[in-house]
Amino acid sequence: MKTSAEKSVQHDTSICFLNGNYIPLKDAKVSVLDRGFIFADGIYEVIPAFAGKPFRLEQHLKRLHDNLTAIKINNPYSNKQWQVIFTNLISKNNYPDTDCSVYLQVTRGVAKRDHVFPDDSTATIFAMINPLLPANPDILARGLSVIIREDIRWQYCNIKSISLLGNIILKQEAAENNADEAILVRNGNVTEGAASNVFIVKNNVIKTPPKDKKLLPGITRDLIVEIANQQGLNCIEENITEDELLTADEVWLTSSTKEVAPVCFIEKKPVATGTPGQHWAKMYQLFQEYKDSLK
Ligand code: PDD
């Protein structure tokens, strides 16, 4: 008997990329000895594509390359070859005019189980396309609600590791508390969300934690900082204490799938007035204008 989750995969008609071949997602198979399955020995990327065009592709490919280098896997393709794979996937899945996201995963490949890296394994390369829905206007108007949790994850959160157990446990806790995200705190300082980066605004100053090993260098985060600087807004990259988070005028979350979203409730208490702030509204508009400028 198949579960409903298995059936939905069975009926998926999308085309994915697996080790050089474009095949139906439902037929894509990887060995149980793949080190991605056995050890979560791999990294991933999520790249949004608006109207068929991968967004901030150069930055995503640089992070992919940095991540592969960090875990000592050779980058299997040049940037040009990656771009061709993404473009093919977008057109084969009929997304050339609408928004979607590319999920890409590279693992160290198949080998006899041994913690030490094998000398001769071939990386497993997988990519698929997911629909990317525009932010729900009702949710943007209401704002997100979050919980705060201790950052229980490892010491290399700058690597986009497929080992996401810490993140999913925290995100699940958010869901069980009817919240959209968990904002994580390590040694009294905000690091990031379980699947997003964090910004606050206080007295017209926009602030986000500096990039280090405690958080993922989000592509959306970097773009928000870039836009703020271009616009002459006061934006600083400094530690945010838990107290600063709780007393902020505005709190935002950023990610490739959320773009920039306002947080209006933290642990069920309102952020300032409990409605999306004016700085968020301005940044949201600037972000949309930036997207439109690339079309
Ligand atoms: N996650 N921090 C974490 C832990 C994340 O998982 C993500 C994104 C971000 C934001 O990064 P970016 O702006 O590059 O998307 C920050 C993706 C979307 C995911 O896992 O699906």
PDB file of C-alpha atoms and ligand atoms in Angstrom:
ATOM      1  CA  MET A   1       0.000   0.000   0.000  1.00  0.00           C
ATOM      2  CA  LYS A   2       1.348   3.409  -0.979  1.00  0.00           C
ATOM      3  CA  THR A   3       0.923   6.391   1.352  1.00  0.00           C
ATOM      4  CA  SER A   4      -0.688   9.549  -0.057  1.00  0.00           C
ATOM      5  CA  ALA A   5       2.749  11.225   0.020  1.00  0.00           C
ATOM      6  CA  GLU A   6       4.187   8.383  -2.104  1.00  0.00           C
ATOM      7  CA  LYS A   7       1.208   8.580  -4.483  1.00  0.00           C
ATOM      8  CA  SER A   8       1.695  12.317  -5.008  1.00  0.00           C
ATOM      9  CA  VAL A   9       5.338  11.645  -6.008  1.00  0.00           C
ATOM     10  CA  GLN A  10       4.138   8.796  -8.273  1.00  0.00           C
ATOM     11  CA  HIS A  11       1.805  11.180 -10.090  1.00  0.00           C
ATOM     12  CA  ASP A  12       4.325  13.984 -10.411  1.00  0.00           C
ATOM     13  CA  THR A  13       4.884  14.599 -14.111  1.00  0.00           C
ATOM     14  CA  SER A  14       7.879  16.897 -13.801  1.00  0.00           C
ATOM     15  CA  ILE A  15      11.263  16.299 -15.405  1.00  0.00           C
ATOM     16  CA  CYS A  16      14.388  16.352 -13.279  1.00  0.00           C
ATOM     17  CA  PHE A  17      18.110  16.197 -13.957  1.00  0.00           C
ATOM     18  CA  LEU A  18      20.051  13.258 -12.540  1.00  0.00           C
ATOM     19  CA  ASN A  19      23.715  12.633 -13.355  1.00  0.00           C
ATOM     20  CA  GLY A  20      23.586  14.006 -16.887  1.00  0.00           C
ATOM     21  CA  ASN A  21      20.103  12.785 -17.848  1.00  0.00           C
ATOM     22  CA  TYR A  22      16.731  14.524 -17.995  1.00  0.00           C
ATOM     23  CA  ILE A  23      14.167  12.010 -16.725  1.00  0.00           C
ATOM     24  CA  PRO A  24      10.709  11.988 -15.095  1.00  0.00           C
ATOM     25  CA  LEU A  25      11.054  12.816 -11.392  1.00  0.00           C
ATOM     26  CA  LYS A  26       8.948   9.787 -10.479  1.00  0.00           C
ATOM     27  CA  ASP A  27      11.523   7.507 -12.146  1.00  0.00           C
ATOM     28  CA  ALA A  28      14.636   9.132 -10.652  1.00  0.00           C
ATOM     29  CA  LYS A  29      16.486   6.679  -8.397  1.00  0.00           C
ATOM     30  CA  VAL A  30      19.644   6.945  -6.325  1.00  0.00           C
ATOM     31  CA  SER A  31      21.500   4.079  -4.640  1.00  0.00           C
ATOM     32  CA  VAL A  32      20.863   3.500  -0.936  1.00  0.00           C
ATOM     33  CA  LEU A  33      24.655   3.609  -0.585  1.00  0.00           C
ATOM     34  CA  ASP A  34      24.759   7.188  -1.802  1.00  0.00           C
ATOM     35  CA  ARG A  35      26.597   9.176   0.860  1.00  0.00           C
ATOM     36  CA  GLY A  36      23.817  11.738   0.682  1.00  0.00           C
ATOM     37  CA  PHE A  37      21.422   9.067   1.989  1.00  0.00           C
ATOM     38  CA  ILE A  38      23.833   7.422   4.434  1.00  0.00           C
ATOM     39  CA  PHE A  39      25.619  10.499   5.864  1.00  0.00           C
ATOM     40  CA  ALA A  40      23.811  13.590   4.454  1.00  0.00           C
ATOM     41  CA  ASP A  41      27.217  14.148   2.826  1.00  0.00           C
ATOM     42  CA  GLY A  42      26.316  16.859   0.354  1.00  0.00           C
ATOM     43  CA  ILE A  43      25.138  20.404  -0.219  1.00  0.00           C
ATOM     44  CA  TYR A  44      22.209  22.062  -1.971  1.00  0.00           C
ATOM     45  CA  GLU A  45      20.993  25.297  -3.521  1.00  0.00           C
ATOM     46  CA  VAL A  46      17.580  26.832  -4.101  1.00  0.00           C
ATOM     47  CA  ILE A  47      17.554  29.297  -6.997  1.00  0.00           C
ATOM     48  CA  PRO A  48      14.386  31.226  -7.842  1.00  0.00           C
ATOM     49  CA  ALA A  49      13.659  31.815 -11.522  1.00  0.00           C
ATOM     50  CA  PHE A  50      11.351  34.669 -12.459  1.00  0.00           C
ATOM     51  CA  ALA A  51       9.697  34.488 -15.874  1.00  0.00           C
ATOM     52  CA  GLY A  52      12.105  31.718 -16.800  1.00  0.00           C
ATOM     53  CA  LYS A  53      15.301  33.538 -15.719  1.00  0.00           C
ATOM     54  CA  PRO A  54      17.348  32.273 -12.781  1.00  0.00           C
ATOM     55  CA  PHE A  55      17.631  35.161 -10.291  1.00  0.00           C
ATOM     56  CA  ARG A  56      21.059  36.243  -8.951  1.00  0.00           C
ATOM     57  CA  LEU A  57      22.511  33.205 -10.709  1.00  0.00           C
ATOM     58  CA  GLU A  58      26.117  34.357 -10.433  1.00  0.00           C
ATOM     59  CA  GLN A  59      25.757  34.710  -6.652  1.00  0.00           C
ATOM     60  CA  HIS A  60      24.021  31.314  -6.265  1.00  0.00           C
ATOM     61  CA  LEU A  61      26.708  29.611  -8.373  1.00  0.00           C
ATOM     62  CA  LYS A  62      29.452  31.261  -6.337  1.00  0.00           C
ATOM     63  CA  ARG A  63      27.864  30.004  -3.095  1.00  0.00           C
ATOM     64  CA  LEU A  64      27.508  26.543  -4.666  1.00  0.00           C
ATOM     65  CA  HIS A  65      31.195  26.573  -5.610  1.00  0.00           C
ATOM     66  CA  ASP A  66      32.250  27.822  -2.143  1.00  0.00           C
ATOM     67  CA  ASN A  67      30.120  25.114  -0.482  1.00  0.00           C
ATOM     68  CA  LEU A  68      31.570  22.339  -2.673  1.00  0.00           C
ATOM     69  CA  THR A  69      35.084  23.574  -1.912  1.00  0.00           C
ATOM     70  CA  ALA A  70      34.269  23.664   1.822  1.00  0.00           C
ATOM     71  CA  ILE A  71      33.320  19.970   1.795  1.00  0.00           C
ATOM     72  CA  LYS A  72      36.032  18.950  -0.710  1.00  0.00           C
ATOM     73  CA  ILE A  73      33.844  17.924  -3.637  1.00  0.00           C
ATOM     74  CA  ASN A  74      35.060  19.061  -7.063  1.00  0.00           C
ATOM     75  CA  ASN A  75      32.541  21.298  -8.798  1.00  0.00           C
ATOM     76  CA  PRO A  76      31.319  18.933 -11.544  1.00  0.00           C
ATOM     77  CA  TYR A  77      30.329  21.699 -13.977  1.00  0.00           C
ATOM     78  CA  SER A  78      31.356  25.140 -15.144  1.00  0.00           C
ATOM     79  CA  ASN A  79      28.957  28.037 -14.500  1.00  0.00           C
ATOM     80  CA  LYS A  80      27.987  27.933 -18.181  1.00  0.00           C
ATOM     81  CA  GLN A  81      27.149  24.196 -17.937  1.00  0.00           C
ATOM     82  CA  TRP A  82      25.054  24.755 -14.793  1.00  0.00           C
ATOM     83  CA  GLN A  83      23.194  27.529 -16.551  1.00  0.00           C
ATOM     84  CA  VAL A  84      22.384  25.247 -19.495  1.00  0.00           C
ATOM     85  CA  ILE A  85      21.040  22.574 -17.110  1.00  0.00           C
ATOM     86  CA  PHE A  86      18.767  25.109 -15.355  1.00  0.00           C
ATOM     87  CA  THR A  87      17.537  26.593 -18.635  1.00  0.00           C
ATOM     88  CA  ASN A  88      16.778  23.113 -19.995  1.00  0.00           C
ATOM     89  CA  LEU A  89      14.894  22.146 -16.818  1.00  0.00           C
ATOM     90  CA  ILE A  90      12.852  25.345 -16.894  1.00  0.00           C
ATOM     91  CA  SER A  91      11.819  24.838 -20.508  1.00  0.00           C
ATOM     92  CA  LYS A  92      11.261  21.061 -20.234  1.00  0.00           C
ATOM     93  CA  ASN A  93       8.913  21.719 -17.313  1.00  0.00           C
ATOM     94  CA  ASN A  94       7.051  24.490 -19.144  1.00  0.00           C
ATOM     95  CA  TYR A  95       8.054  27.312 -16.827  1.00  0.00           C
ATOM     96  CA  PRO A  96       9.567  29.713 -19.402  1.00  0.00           C
ATOM     97  CA  ASP A  97       6.941  32.408 -18.674  1.00  0.00           C
ATOM     98  CA  THR A  98       6.121  31.799 -15.038  1.00  0.00           C
ATOM     99  CA  ASP A  99       8.029  31.710 -11.764  1.00  0.00           C
ATOM    100  CA  CYS A 100       9.622  28.569 -10.387  1.00  0.00           C
ATOM    101  CA  SER A 101      12.586  27.548  -8.289  1.00  0.00           C
ATOM    102  CA  VAL A 102      15.437  25.195  -9.062  1.00  0.00           C
ATOM    103  CA  TYR A 103      16.412  22.794  -6.286  1.00  0.00           C
ATOM    104  CA  LEU A 104      19.918  21.468  -6.797  1.00  0.00           C
ATOM    105  CA  GLN A 105      21.798  18.912  -4.737  1.00  0.00           C
ATOM    106  CA  VAL A 106      25.317  17.510  -5.039  1.00  0.00           C
ATOM    107  CA  THR A 107      26.450  14.607  -2.860  1.00  0.00           C
ATOM    108  CA  ARG A 108      29.781  12.785  -2.643  1.00  0.00           C
ATOM    109  CA  GLY A 109      28.189   9.838  -4.463  1.00  0.00           C
ATOM    110  CA  VAL A 110      27.992   6.092  -3.957  1.00  0.00           C
ATOM    111  CA  ALA A 111      30.596   4.260  -1.853  1.00  0.00           C
ATOM    112  CA  LYS A 112      30.895   1.479   0.718  1.00  0.00           C
ATOM    113  CA  ARG A 113      29.878   2.983   4.056  1.00  0.00           C
ATOM    114  CA  ASP A 114      32.947   4.556   5.659  1.00  0.00           C
ATOM    115  CA  HIS A 115      33.131   7.882   7.457  1.00  0.00           C
ATOM    116  CA  VAL A 116      36.369   8.745   5.646  1.00  0.00           C
ATOM    117  CA  PHE A 117      35.870  10.251   2.181  1.00  0.00           C
ATOM    118  CA  PRO A 118      36.233   7.624  -0.577  1.00  0.00           C
ATOM    119  CA  ASP A 119      39.116   8.227  -3.037  1.00  0.00           C
ATOM    120  CA  ASP A 120      37.185   7.464  -6.178  1.00  0.00           C
ATOM    121  CA  SER A 121      33.468   8.223  -5.814  1.00  0.00           C
ATOM    122  CA  THR A 122      31.626  10.199  -8.474  1.00  0.00           C
ATOM    123  CA  ALA A 123      29.407  13.029  -7.226  1.00  0.00           C
ATOM    124  CA  THR A 124      25.655  12.504  -7.525  1.00  0.00           C
ATOM    125  CA  ILE A 125      24.102  15.554  -9.182  1.00  0.00           C
ATOM    126  CA  PHE A 126      20.395  16.106  -8.947  1.00  0.00           C
ATOM    127  CA  ALA A 127      18.189  19.068  -9.843  1.00  0.00           C
ATOM    128  CA  MET A 128      14.441  19.535  -9.979  1.00  0.00           C
ATOM    129  CA  ILE A 129      11.974  22.350 -10.510  1.00  0.00           C
ATOM    130  CA  ASN A 130       9.286  23.462  -8.083  1.00  0.00           C
ATOM    131  CA  PRO A 131       6.531  25.994  -8.646  1.00  0.00           C
ATOM    132  CA  LEU A 132       7.184  29.353  -6.977  1.00  0.00           C
ATOM    133  CA  LEU A 133       3.982  31.012  -5.936  1.00  0.00           C
ATOM    134  CA  PRO A 134       3.846  34.781  -5.454  1.00  0.00           C
ATOM    135  CA  ALA A 135       3.615  35.841  -1.804  1.00  0.00           C
ATOM    136  CA  ASN A 136       0.017  35.634  -0.606  1.00  0.00           C
ATOM    137  CA  PRO A 137      -1.173  39.268  -0.233  1.00  0.00           C
ATOM    138  CA  ASP A 138      -3.292  38.324   2.824  1.00  0.00           C
ATOM    139  CA  ILE A 139      -0.233  36.890   4.558  1.00  0.00           C
ATOM    140  CA  LEU A 140       1.860  39.939   3.683  1.00  0.00           C
ATOM    141  CA  ALA A 141      -0.890  42.227   5.027  1.00  0.00           C
ATOM    142  CA  ARG A 142      -1.180  40.236   8.244  1.00  0.00           C
ATOM    143  CA  GLY A 143       2.553  39.581   8.630  1.00  0.00           C
ATOM    144  CA  LEU A 144       4.265  36.408   9.783  1.00  0.00           C
ATOM    145  CA  SER A 145       4.385  35.080  13.291  1.00  0.00           C
ATOM    146  CA  VAL A 146       7.495  33.431  14.700  1.00  0.00           C
ATOM    147  CA  ILE A 147       8.755  31.629  17.749  1.00  0.00           C
ATOM    148  CA  ILE A 148      12.223  32.068  19.276  1.00  0.00           C
ATOM    149  CA  ARG A 149      14.376  29.028  19.916  1.00  0.00           C
ATOM    150  CA  GLU A 150      17.939  28.248  20.941  1.00  0.00           C
ATOM    151  CA  ASP A 151      20.049  27.643  17.825  1.00  0.00           C
ATOM    152  CA  ILE A 152      20.719  23.936  18.298  1.00  0.00           C
ATOM    153  CA  ARG A 153      22.538  23.494  14.988  1.00  0.00           C
ATOM    154  CA  TRP A 154      26.209  22.786  14.266  1.00  0.00           C
ATOM    155  CA  GLN A 155      29.142  25.224  13.931  1.00  0.00           C
ATOM    156  CA  TYR A 156      29.205  25.494  10.116  1.00  0.00           C
ATOM    157  CA  CYS A 157      25.831  27.028   9.357  1.00  0.00           C
ATOM    158  CA  ASN A 158      27.456  28.984   6.502  1.00  0.00           C
ATOM    159  CA  ILE A 159      27.500  25.711   4.519  1.00  0.00           C
ATOM    160  CA  LYS A 160      24.195  24.919   2.799  1.00  0.00           C
ATOM    161  CA  SER A 161      24.375  21.322   3.980  1.00  0.00           C
ATOM    162  CA  ILE A 162      21.652  18.804   3.119  1.00  0.00           C
ATOM    163  CA  SER A 163      21.915  17.750   6.781  1.00  0.00           C
ATOM    164  CA  LEU A 164      18.946  19.855   7.888  1.00  0.00           C
ATOM    165  CA  LEU A 165      17.757  17.883  10.901  1.00  0.00           C
ATOM    166  CA  GLY A 166      18.299  20.817  13.282  1.00  0.00           C
ATOM    167  CA  ASN A 167      16.492  23.186  10.911  1.00  0.00           C
ATOM    168  CA  ILE A 168      13.525  20.890  10.326  1.00  0.00           C
ATOM    169  CA  ILE A 169      13.076  20.127  14.034  1.00  0.00           C
ATOM    170  CA  LEU A 170      12.959  23.891  14.691  1.00  0.00           C
ATOM    171  CA  LYS A 171      10.647  24.589  11.748  1.00  0.00           C
ATOM    172  CA  GLN A 172       8.341  21.774  12.860  1.00  0.00           C
ATOM    173  CA  GLU A 173       8.225  23.309  16.344  1.00  0.00           C
ATOM    174  CA  ALA A 174       7.180  26.581  14.731  1.00  0.00           C
ATOM    175  CA  ALA A 175       4.422  24.788  12.788  1.00  0.00           C
ATOM    176  CA  GLU A 176       3.200  23.012  15.932  1.00  0.00           C
ATOM    177  CA  ASN A 177       2.942  26.443  17.589  1.00  0.00           C
ATOM    178  CA  ASN A 178       0.955  27.860  14.633  1.00  0.00           C
ATOM    179  CA  ALA A 179       3.931  30.008  13.699  1.00  0.00           C
ATOM    180  CA  ASP A 180       5.553  30.509  10.299  1.00  0.00           C
ATOM    181  CA  GLU A 181       9.191  30.368  11.321  1.00  0.00           C
ATOM    182  CA  ALA A 182      11.586  29.934  14.248  1.00  0.00           C
ATOM    183  CA  ILE A 183      14.094  32.731  14.841  1.00  0.00           C
ATOM    184  CA  LEU A 184      17.249  31.244  16.323  1.00  0.00           C
ATOM    185  CA  VAL A 185      19.418  32.632  19.094  1.00  0.00           C
ATOM    186  CA  ARG A 186      22.961  31.539  19.975  1.00  0.00           C
ATOM    187  CA  ASN A 187      24.696  32.963  23.054  1.00  0.00           C
ATOM    188  CA  GLY A 188      22.094  35.722  23.300  1.00  0.00           C
ATOM    189  CA  ASN A 189      22.453  36.836  19.661  1.00  0.00           C
ATOM    190  CA  VAL A 190      20.049  36.245  16.782  1.00  0.00           C
ATOM    191  CA  THR A 191      21.651  34.087  14.085  1.00  0.00           C
ATOM    192  CA  GLU A 192      18.927  33.509  11.459  1.00  0.00           C
ATOM    193  CA  GLY A 193      15.611  31.744  10.905  1.00  0.00           C
ATOM    194  CA  ALA A 194      15.342  27.966  10.439  1.00  0.00           C
ATOM    195  CA  ALA A 195      15.113  28.643   6.670  1.00  0.00           C
ATOM    196  CA  SER A 196      15.611  32.408   6.326  1.00  0.00           C
ATOM    197  CA  ASN A 197      17.774  35.377   7.336  1.00  0.00           C
ATOM    198  CA  VAL A 198      16.661  38.031   9.815  1.00  0.00           C
ATOM    199  CA  PHE A 199      16.610  41.835   9.663  1.00  0.00           C
ATOM    200  CA  ILE A 200      15.349  44.331  12.240  1.00  0.00           C
ATOM    201  CA  VAL A 201      14.627  48.047  11.987  1.00  0.00           C
ATOM    202  CA  LYS A 202      15.062  50.303  15.017  1.00  0.00           C
ATOM    203  CA  ASN A 203      14.929  54.110  14.893  1.00  0.00           C
ATOM    204  CA  ASN A 204      15.213  54.029  11.073  1.00  0.00           C
ATOM    205  CA  VAL A 205      18.351  51.858  11.150  1.00  0.00           C
ATOM    206  CA  ILE A 206      18.144  48.515   9.309  1.00  0.00           C
ATOM    207  CA  LYS A 207      20.259  45.833  10.940  1.00  0.00           C
ATOM    208  CA  THR A 208      21.157  42.218  10.085  1.00  0.00           C
ATOM    209  CA  PRO A 209      23.742  39.927  11.713  1.00  0.00           C
ATOM    210  CA  PRO A 210      27.196  39.887  10.042  1.00  0.00           C
ATOM    211  CA  LYS A 211      28.091  36.943   7.818  1.00  0.00           C
ATOM    212  CA  ASP A 212      30.076  34.298   9.655  1.00  0.00           C
ATOM    213  CA  LYS A 213      29.873  30.556  10.285  1.00  0.00           C
ATOM    214  CA  LYS A 214      26.770  30.984  12.473  1.00  0.00           C
ATOM    215  CA  LEU A 215      24.445  31.699   9.550  1.00  0.00           C
ATOM    216  CA  LEU A 216      23.872  31.024   5.885  1.00  0.00           C
ATOM    217  CA  PRO A 217      25.096  33.866   3.652  1.00  0.00           C
ATOM    218  CA  GLY A 218      21.661  34.330   2.112  1.00  0.00           C
ATOM    219  CA  ILE A 219      21.542  35.559  -1.466  1.00  0.00           C
ATOM    220  CA  THR A 220      18.353  37.502  -0.661  1.00  0.00           C
ATOM    221  CA  ARG A 221      19.969  38.947   2.487  1.00  0.00           C
ATOM    222  CA  ASP A 222      22.895  40.246   0.433  1.00  0.00           C
ATOM    223  CA  LEU A 223      20.546  41.758  -2.141  1.00  0.00           C
ATOM    224  CA  ILE A 224      18.548  43.571   0.567  1.00  0.00           C
ATOM    225  CA  VAL A 225      21.800  45.012   1.997  1.00  0.00           C
ATOM    226  CA  GLU A 226      22.850  46.009  -1.553  1.00  0.00           C
ATOM    227  CA  ILE A 227      19.509  47.703  -2.292  1.00  0.00           C
ATOM    228  CA  ALA A 228      19.531  49.508   1.072  1.00  0.00           C
ATOM    229  CA  ASN A 229      23.059  50.822   0.440  1.00  0.00           C
ATOM    230  CA  GLN A 230      22.205  51.904  -3.114  1.00  0.00           C
ATOM    231  CA  GLN A 231      19.208  53.811  -1.770  1.00  0.00           C
ATOM    232  CA  GLY A 232      21.311  55.508   0.893  1.00  0.00           C
ATOM    233  CA  LEU A 233      19.330  53.824   3.688  1.00  0.00           C
ATOM    234  CA  ASN A 234      21.100  53.286   6.976  1.00  0.00           C
ATOM    235  CA  CYS A 235      21.826  49.535   6.932  1.00  0.00           C
ATOM    236  CA  ILE A 236      24.383  47.917   9.216  1.00  0.00           C
ATOM    237  CA  GLU A 237      25.684  44.369   9.611  1.00  0.00           C
ATOM    238  CA  GLU A 238      25.976  43.914  13.373  1.00  0.00           C
ATOM    239  CA  ASN A 239      24.942  41.427  16.036  1.00  0.00           C
ATOM    240  CA  ILE A 240      21.305  41.615  17.130  1.00  0.00           C
ATOM    241  CA  THR A 241      20.587  40.621  20.720  1.00  0.00           C
ATOM    242  CA  GLU A 242      17.406  38.786  21.620  1.00  0.00           C
ATOM    243  CA  ASP A 243      16.310  41.902  23.518  1.00  0.00           C
ATOM    244  CA  GLU A 244      16.838  44.083  20.418  1.00  0.00           C
ATOM    245  CA  LEU A 245      14.731  41.637  18.415  1.00  0.00           C
ATOM    246  CA  LEU A 246      11.907  41.852  20.951  1.00  0.00           C
ATOM    247  CA  THR A 247      11.955  45.665  21.061  1.00  0.00           C
ATOM    248  CA  ALA A 248      12.467  46.282  17.311  1.00  0.00           C
ATOM    249  CA  ASP A 249      10.197  48.623  15.334  1.00  0.00           C
ATOM    250  CA  GLU A 250      10.157  46.081  12.501  1.00  0.00           C
ATOM    251  CA  VAL A 251      11.400  42.549  11.898  1.00  0.00           C
ATOM    252  CA  TRP A 252      11.810  41.016   8.422  1.00  0.00           C
ATOM    253  CA  LEU A 253      12.666  37.551   7.144  1.00  0.00           C
ATOM    254  CA  THR A 254      14.387  37.019   3.796  1.00  0.00           C
ATOM    255  CA  SER A 255      14.869  33.983   1.577  1.00  0.00           C
ATOM    256  CA  SER A 256      14.753  32.957  -2.060  1.00  0.00           C
ATOM    257  CA  THR A 257      11.196  31.679  -1.639  1.00  0.00           C
ATOM    258  CA  LYS A 258       9.884  34.286   0.892  1.00  0.00           C
ATOM    259  CA  GLU A 259      11.691  37.271  -0.706  1.00  0.00           C
ATOM    260  CA  VAL A 260      11.322  39.870   2.085  1.00  0.00           C
ATOM    261  CA  ALA A 261       8.445  39.264   4.488  1.00  0.00           C
ATOM    262  CA  PRO A 262       7.324  41.221   7.570  1.00  0.00           C
ATOM    263  CA  VAL A 263       7.182  39.533  10.985  1.00  0.00           C
ATOM    264  CA  CYS A 264       4.334  40.951  13.065  1.00  0.00           C
ATOM    265  CA  PHE A 265       4.215  38.545  16.016  1.00  0.00           C
ATOM    266  CA  ILE A 266       7.039  37.051  18.055  1.00  0.00           C
ATOM    267  CA  GLU A 267       5.960  34.415  20.566  1.00  0.00           C
ATOM    268  CA  LYS A 268       2.390  35.682  20.034  1.00  0.00           C
ATOM    269  CA  LYS A 269       3.334  39.259  21.087  1.00  0.00           C
ATOM    270  CA  PRO A 270       3.085  42.049  18.501  1.00  0.00           C
ATOM    271  CA  VAL A 271       6.195  43.593  16.953  1.00  0.00           C
ATOM    272  CA  ALA A 272       5.568  47.326  17.648  1.00  0.00           C
ATOM    273  CA  THR A 273       1.963  47.863  16.448  1.00  0.00           C
ATOM    274  CA  GLY A 274       1.628  44.292  15.129  1.00  0.00           C
ATOM    275  CA  THR A 275       1.297  45.419  11.508  1.00  0.00           C
ATOM    276  CA  PRO A 276       3.851  45.455   8.662  1.00  0.00           C
ATOM    277  CA  GLY A 277       6.061  48.556   8.943  1.00  0.00           C
ATOM    278  CA  GLN A 278       6.727  51.365   6.479  1.00  0.00           C
ATOM    279  CA  HIS A 279      10.381  50.414   5.970  1.00  0.00           C
ATOM    280  CA  TRP A 280       9.336  46.883   5.037  1.00  0.00           C
ATOM    281  CA  ALA A 281       6.729  48.252   2.579  1.00  0.00           C
ATOM    282  CA  LYS A 282       9.420  50.407   0.950  1.00  0.00           C
ATOM    283  CA  MET A 283      11.939  47.546   0.796  1.00  0.00           C
ATOM    284  CA  TYR A 284       9.314  45.159  -0.590  1.00  0.00           C
ATOM    285  CA  GLN A 285       8.553  47.663  -3.360  1.00  0.00           C
ATOM    286  CA  LEU A 286      12.273  48.206  -4.124  1.00  0.00           C
ATOM    287  CA  PHE A 287      12.752  44.439  -4.268  1.00  0.00           C
ATOM    288  CA  GLN A 288       9.896  44.060  -6.771  1.00  0.00           C
ATOM    289  CA  GLU A 289      11.312  46.917  -8.839  1.00  0.00           C
ATOM    290  CA  TYR A 290      14.705  45.215  -8.884  1.00  0.00           C
ATOM    291  CA  LYS A 291      13.070  41.968 -10.091  1.00  0.00           C
ATOM    292  CA  ASP A 292      11.137  43.843 -12.775  1.00  0.00           C
ATOM    293  CA  SER A 293      14.295  45.579 -13.960  1.00  0.00           C
ATOM    294  CA  LEU A 294      15.770  42.181 -14.913  1.00  0.00           C
ATOM    295  CA  LYS A 295      12.832  41.062 -17.043  1.00  0.00           C
TER     296      LYS A 295
HETATM  297  N1  PDD B   1      16.546  28.259   2.489  1.00  0.00           N
HETATM  298  N2  PDD B   1      19.140  30.628   6.172  1.00  0.00           N
HETATM  299  C1  PDD B   1      18.744  29.353   6.039  1.00  0.00           C
HETATM  300  C2  PDD B   1      19.032  28.395   7.150  1.00  0.00           C
HETATM  301  C3  PDD B   1      18.089  28.930   4.864  1.00  0.00           C
HETATM  302  O1  PDD B   1      17.722  27.638   4.731  1.00  0.00           O
HETATM  303  C4  PDD B   1      17.809  29.890   3.843  1.00  0.00           C
HETATM  304  C5  PDD B   1      17.100  29.528   2.583  1.00  0.00           C
HETATM  305  C6  PDD B   1      18.242  31.208   4.031  1.00  0.00           C
HETATM  306  C7  PDD B   1      18.041  32.271   2.982  1.00  0.00           C
HETATM  307  O2  PDD B   1      18.960  32.103   1.918  1.00  0.00           O
HETATM  308  P1  PDD B   1      18.620  32.564   0.424  1.00  0.00           P
HETATM  309  O3  PDD B   1      18.263  34.004   0.471  1.00  0.00           O
HETATM  310  O4  PDD B   1      19.881  32.339  -0.313  1.00  0.00           O
HETATM  311  O5  PDD B   1      17.489  31.714  -0.035  1.00  0.00           O
HETATM  312  C8  PDD B   1      18.913  31.548   5.202  1.00  0.00           C
HETATM  313  C9  PDD B   1      16.030  27.740   1.257  1.00  0.00           C
HETATM  314  C10 PDD B   1      15.118  28.656   0.518  1.00  0.00           C
HETATM  315  C11 PDD B   1      15.479  26.334   1.485  1.00  0.00           C
HETATM  316  O6  PDD B   1      16.124  25.611   2.245  1.00  0.00           O
HETATM  317  O7  PDD B   1      14.471  25.943   0.874  1.00  0.00           O
END
